């Protein structure tokens, strides 16, 4: 099962893990289960904590992810706080504006950043696996593009000459931090599926 209620994440994970013989269920399939607070200092701690709680609660193999944006000149901020950077109640667009404000006057070459995604897998027997994917880029000088979500409009990909929000979703799904982490997790799940039969 996957410890999320985000239909986009479930769709992506189903597509990628198709054919391995796993039934992929989201948290919505189970009785209400208290949300795990993301209190960790690292993506790894948060992903593991969510996967452990979900495995304990459901008795199934549980996958959980945590992701965010790290900006080098801000010492890795917003990092694990990406989803609540600037407060819980502001929009994604406002969060992007706040980030641009913090980087005012900083030239593009010093705006290096990356998206990071950590995925944890915990089995009912308590075995734990953790993988990570990153996607390197720069914080753009202004927001551009309408695809994606979160910080995509201000995440500039030098190899495309565009922001993440200007490239089509199919393209993003090939290069994203999440896609890279999922590809690594697929190898582990294939191995575990082999061991089951
Ligand atoms: P979570 O992993 O669902 O907790 O998301 C963490 C936060 O990181 C999101 O709310 C976004 O602000 C940011 N984030 C994670 N992945 C992406 C992405 O692919 N594009 C843009 N923002 C992202």
Short mmCIF file of C-alpha atoms and ligand atoms in Angstrom, two decimals:
data_model
loop_
_atom_site.label_atom_id
_atom_site.label_comp_id
_atom_site.label_asym_id
_atom_site.label_seq_id
_atom_site.Cartn_x
_atom_site.Cartn_y
_atom_site.Cartn_z
CA UNK A 1 0.00 0.00 0.00
CA UNK A 2 1.07 3.61 -0.46
CA UNK A 3 0.85 5.97 2.51
CA UNK A 4 -0.75 8.87 0.67
CA UNK A 5 -4.17 10.21 -0.26
CA UNK A 6 -2.77 12.09 -3.23
CA UNK A 7 -4.42 10.61 -6.38
CA UNK A 8 -1.64 12.00 -8.61
CA UNK A 9 1.02 10.12 -6.67
CA UNK A 10 -1.00 6.89 -6.70
CA UNK A 11 -1.52 7.14 -10.47
CA UNK A 12 2.18 7.67 -11.05
CA UNK A 13 3.15 4.76 -8.80
CA UNK A 14 0.57 2.39 -10.35
CA UNK A 15 1.83 3.19 -13.86
CA UNK A 16 5.41 2.58 -12.88
CA UNK A 17 4.90 -0.61 -10.94
CA UNK A 18 2.45 -2.19 -13.35
CA UNK A 19 3.15 -5.84 -14.08
CA UNK A 20 5.00 -6.60 -10.84
CA UNK A 21 1.95 -8.31 -9.36
CA UNK A 22 1.37 -5.84 -6.54
CA UNK A 23 -2.06 -4.44 -5.81
CA UNK A 24 -1.43 -0.74 -5.15
CA UNK A 25 -3.83 0.71 -2.57
CA UNK A 26 -3.91 4.20 -1.12
CA UNK A 27 -4.68 5.19 2.47
CA UNK A 28 -8.27 5.85 1.33
CA UNK A 29 -8.74 2.09 1.10
CA UNK A 30 -8.28 1.70 4.86
CA UNK A 31 -10.24 2.92 7.86
CA UNK A 32 -9.29 6.45 8.96
CA UNK A 33 -5.80 6.46 10.29
CA UNK A 34 -4.28 9.43 12.12
CA UNK A 35 -1.96 11.46 9.86
CA UNK A 36 1.71 11.19 10.70
CA UNK A 37 3.19 14.58 11.47
CA UNK A 38 6.27 15.39 9.45
CA UNK A 39 8.51 16.32 12.33
CA UNK A 40 11.79 14.92 11.04
CA UNK A 41 14.80 17.01 10.14
CA UNK A 42 15.36 15.09 6.92
CA UNK A 43 13.28 13.76 4.04
CA UNK A 44 14.54 10.30 4.97
CA UNK A 45 13.23 10.46 8.56
CA UNK A 46 9.84 11.74 7.39
CA UNK A 47 9.42 9.13 4.67
CA UNK A 48 10.48 6.30 7.01
CA UNK A 49 8.20 7.50 9.80
CA UNK A 50 5.17 7.58 7.45
CA UNK A 51 5.98 4.16 5.95
CA UNK A 52 6.51 2.56 9.39
CA UNK A 53 3.23 3.93 10.71
CA UNK A 54 1.34 2.77 7.61
CA UNK A 55 2.89 -0.72 7.69
CA UNK A 56 2.04 -1.04 11.38
CA UNK A 57 -1.52 0.16 10.85
CA UNK A 58 -2.38 -1.81 7.69
CA UNK A 59 -0.26 -4.93 8.19
CA UNK A 60 0.80 -4.54 4.54
CA UNK A 61 3.98 -3.57 2.77
CA UNK A 62 3.95 0.25 2.89
CA UNK A 63 5.56 2.86 0.65
CA UNK A 64 5.81 6.53 1.65
CA UNK A 65 7.59 9.51 0.17
CA UNK A 66 8.77 12.90 1.24
CA UNK A 67 10.03 15.57 -1.09
CA UNK A 68 10.91 19.21 -1.36
CA UNK A 69 13.12 21.90 -2.76
CA UNK A 70 16.63 22.74 -1.55
CA UNK A 71 18.23 26.08 -2.48
CA UNK A 72 22.00 26.18 -1.97
CA UNK A 73 22.34 29.88 -1.16
CA UNK A 74 19.60 29.49 1.48
CA UNK A 75 21.54 26.62 3.11
CA UNK A 76 19.14 24.03 1.76
CA UNK A 77 15.90 25.86 2.73
CA UNK A 78 12.96 25.44 2.33
CA UNK A 79 13.93 21.70 2.41
CA UNK A 80 11.67 19.55 4.60
CA UNK A 81 9.54 22.65 5.22
CA UNK A 82 8.82 23.16 1.47
CA UNK A 83 5.08 22.49 1.77
CA UNK A 84 4.66 25.05 4.59
CA UNK A 85 7.30 27.64 3.61
CA UNK A 86 5.82 31.08 4.43
CA UNK A 87 2.92 29.57 6.42
CA UNK A 88 0.28 26.88 6.01
CA UNK A 89 -2.37 29.12 4.47
CA UNK A 90 -0.66 30.68 1.47
CA UNK A 91 -0.92 29.47 -2.13
CA UNK A 92 1.77 27.78 -4.20
CA UNK A 93 2.08 31.01 -6.23
CA UNK A 94 2.62 33.05 -3.07
CA UNK A 95 5.26 30.57 -1.90
CA UNK A 96 7.08 30.99 -5.22
CA UNK A 97 6.91 34.79 -4.85
CA UNK A 98 8.32 34.58 -1.33
CA UNK A 99 11.21 32.47 -2.57
CA UNK A 100 11.93 34.97 -5.38
CA UNK A 101 11.90 37.79 -2.84
CA UNK A 102 14.46 36.00 -0.67
CA UNK A 103 16.72 35.68 -3.72
CA UNK A 104 16.29 39.25 -4.96
CA UNK A 105 19.49 40.52 -6.57
CA UNK A 106 21.11 37.06 -6.68
CA UNK A 107 22.29 36.25 -10.22
CA UNK A 108 21.07 33.05 -11.89
CA UNK A 109 24.41 31.24 -11.52
CA UNK A 110 24.17 31.56 -7.73
CA UNK A 111 20.59 30.31 -7.55
CA UNK A 112 21.43 26.61 -7.71
CA UNK A 113 18.70 24.33 -6.35
CA UNK A 114 17.39 20.82 -6.49
CA UNK A 115 14.20 18.89 -5.95
CA UNK A 116 14.78 15.89 -3.73
CA UNK A 117 12.49 12.90 -3.18
CA UNK A 118 13.01 10.08 -0.71
CA UNK A 119 10.86 6.96 -0.84
CA UNK A 120 10.78 4.48 2.02
CA UNK A 121 9.42 0.94 1.93
CA UNK A 122 8.63 -0.95 5.14
CA UNK A 123 7.51 -4.57 5.06
CA UNK A 124 5.16 -6.15 7.62
CA UNK A 125 8.22 -7.97 9.01
CA UNK A 126 9.89 -4.61 9.66
CA UNK A 127 12.46 -4.67 6.85
CA UNK A 128 13.22 -1.14 5.64
CA UNK A 129 14.46 0.15 2.29
CA UNK A 130 15.12 3.78 1.38
CA UNK A 131 15.89 5.30 -2.03
CA UNK A 132 16.41 8.84 -3.19
CA UNK A 133 16.13 10.83 -6.43
CA UNK A 134 17.20 14.39 -7.21
CA UNK A 135 16.60 16.82 -10.05
CA UNK A 136 19.11 19.68 -10.39
CA UNK A 137 18.31 23.20 -11.57
CA UNK A 138 18.24 26.90 -10.67
CA UNK A 139 15.64 29.20 -9.17
CA UNK A 140 14.41 31.31 -12.09
CA UNK A 141 14.28 35.11 -11.96
CA UNK A 142 10.49 35.05 -12.38
CA UNK A 143 7.74 32.41 -12.50
CA UNK A 144 6.86 30.89 -15.89
CA UNK A 145 4.57 28.09 -17.11
CA UNK A 146 1.27 26.55 -16.11
CA UNK A 147 2.02 22.84 -15.71
CA UNK A 148 2.87 20.99 -12.53
CA UNK A 149 2.47 22.29 -9.01
CA UNK A 150 4.40 23.75 -6.08
CA UNK A 151 7.69 25.35 -7.08
CA UNK A 152 7.62 24.15 -10.71
CA UNK A 153 7.11 27.68 -12.17
CA UNK A 154 10.31 28.96 -10.53
CA UNK A 155 12.45 25.85 -11.10
CA UNK A 156 14.62 26.48 -14.15
CA UNK A 157 16.10 23.51 -16.01
CA UNK A 158 19.20 24.67 -17.92
CA UNK A 159 19.15 21.69 -20.30
CA UNK A 160 15.63 22.65 -21.46
CA UNK A 161 16.02 26.44 -21.21
CA UNK A 162 12.61 26.33 -19.51
CA UNK A 163 11.05 26.00 -16.09
CA UNK A 164 9.60 22.72 -14.85
CA UNK A 165 6.12 24.27 -15.29
CA UNK A 166 6.83 24.94 -18.99
CA UNK A 167 7.58 21.34 -19.92
CA UNK A 168 4.75 18.82 -20.47
CA UNK A 169 3.93 16.44 -17.61
CA UNK A 170 5.14 13.39 -19.59
CA UNK A 171 8.53 15.03 -19.89
CA UNK A 172 8.60 15.98 -16.20
CA UNK A 173 7.78 12.38 -15.30
CA UNK A 174 10.93 11.22 -17.07
CA UNK A 175 13.34 13.53 -15.28
CA UNK A 176 11.76 14.37 -11.94
CA UNK A 177 13.23 13.57 -8.55
CA UNK A 178 10.14 11.42 -7.87
CA UNK A 179 10.51 9.45 -11.12
CA UNK A 180 14.15 8.75 -10.34
CA UNK A 181 13.43 7.59 -6.81
CA UNK A 182 10.52 5.44 -8.05
CA UNK A 183 12.73 3.80 -10.68
CA UNK A 184 15.15 2.77 -7.91
CA UNK A 185 12.29 1.54 -5.72
CA UNK A 186 10.99 -0.51 -8.64
CA UNK A 187 14.25 -2.50 -8.67
CA UNK A 188 13.81 -3.31 -4.97
CA UNK A 189 10.14 -4.26 -5.41
CA UNK A 190 11.02 -6.49 -8.37
CA UNK A 191 13.53 -8.30 -6.17
CA UNK A 192 11.02 -8.67 -3.34
CA UNK A 193 8.30 -9.85 -5.77
CA UNK A 194 10.72 -12.51 -7.04
CA UNK A 195 11.26 -13.70 -3.48
CA UNK A 196 7.52 -14.01 -2.88
CA UNK A 197 6.76 -16.53 -5.62
P1 LIG B 1 5.31 16.30 -0.04
O1 LIG B 1 6.46 15.41 -0.38
O2 LIG B 1 4.03 15.85 -0.66
O3 LIG B 1 5.25 16.59 1.44
O4 LIG B 1 5.59 17.72 -0.75
C1 LIG B 1 6.53 18.63 -0.30
C2 LIG B 1 6.48 19.98 -1.00
O5 LIG B 1 7.64 20.09 -1.83
C3 LIG B 1 5.30 20.21 -1.94
O6 LIG B 1 4.23 20.79 -1.27
C4 LIG B 1 5.90 21.21 -2.93
O7 LIG B 1 5.85 22.49 -2.40
C5 LIG B 1 7.35 20.77 -3.01
N1 LIG B 1 7.52 19.83 -4.14
C6 LIG B 1 7.76 18.49 -4.08
N2 LIG B 1 7.85 17.96 -5.31
C7 LIG B 1 7.65 18.97 -6.17
C8 LIG B 1 7.58 19.03 -7.60
O8 LIG B 1 7.71 18.05 -8.34
N3 LIG B 1 7.34 20.26 -8.11
C9 LIG B 1 7.16 21.38 -7.35
N4 LIG B 1 7.19 21.36 -6.03
C10 LIG B 1 7.44 20.18 -5.44
#
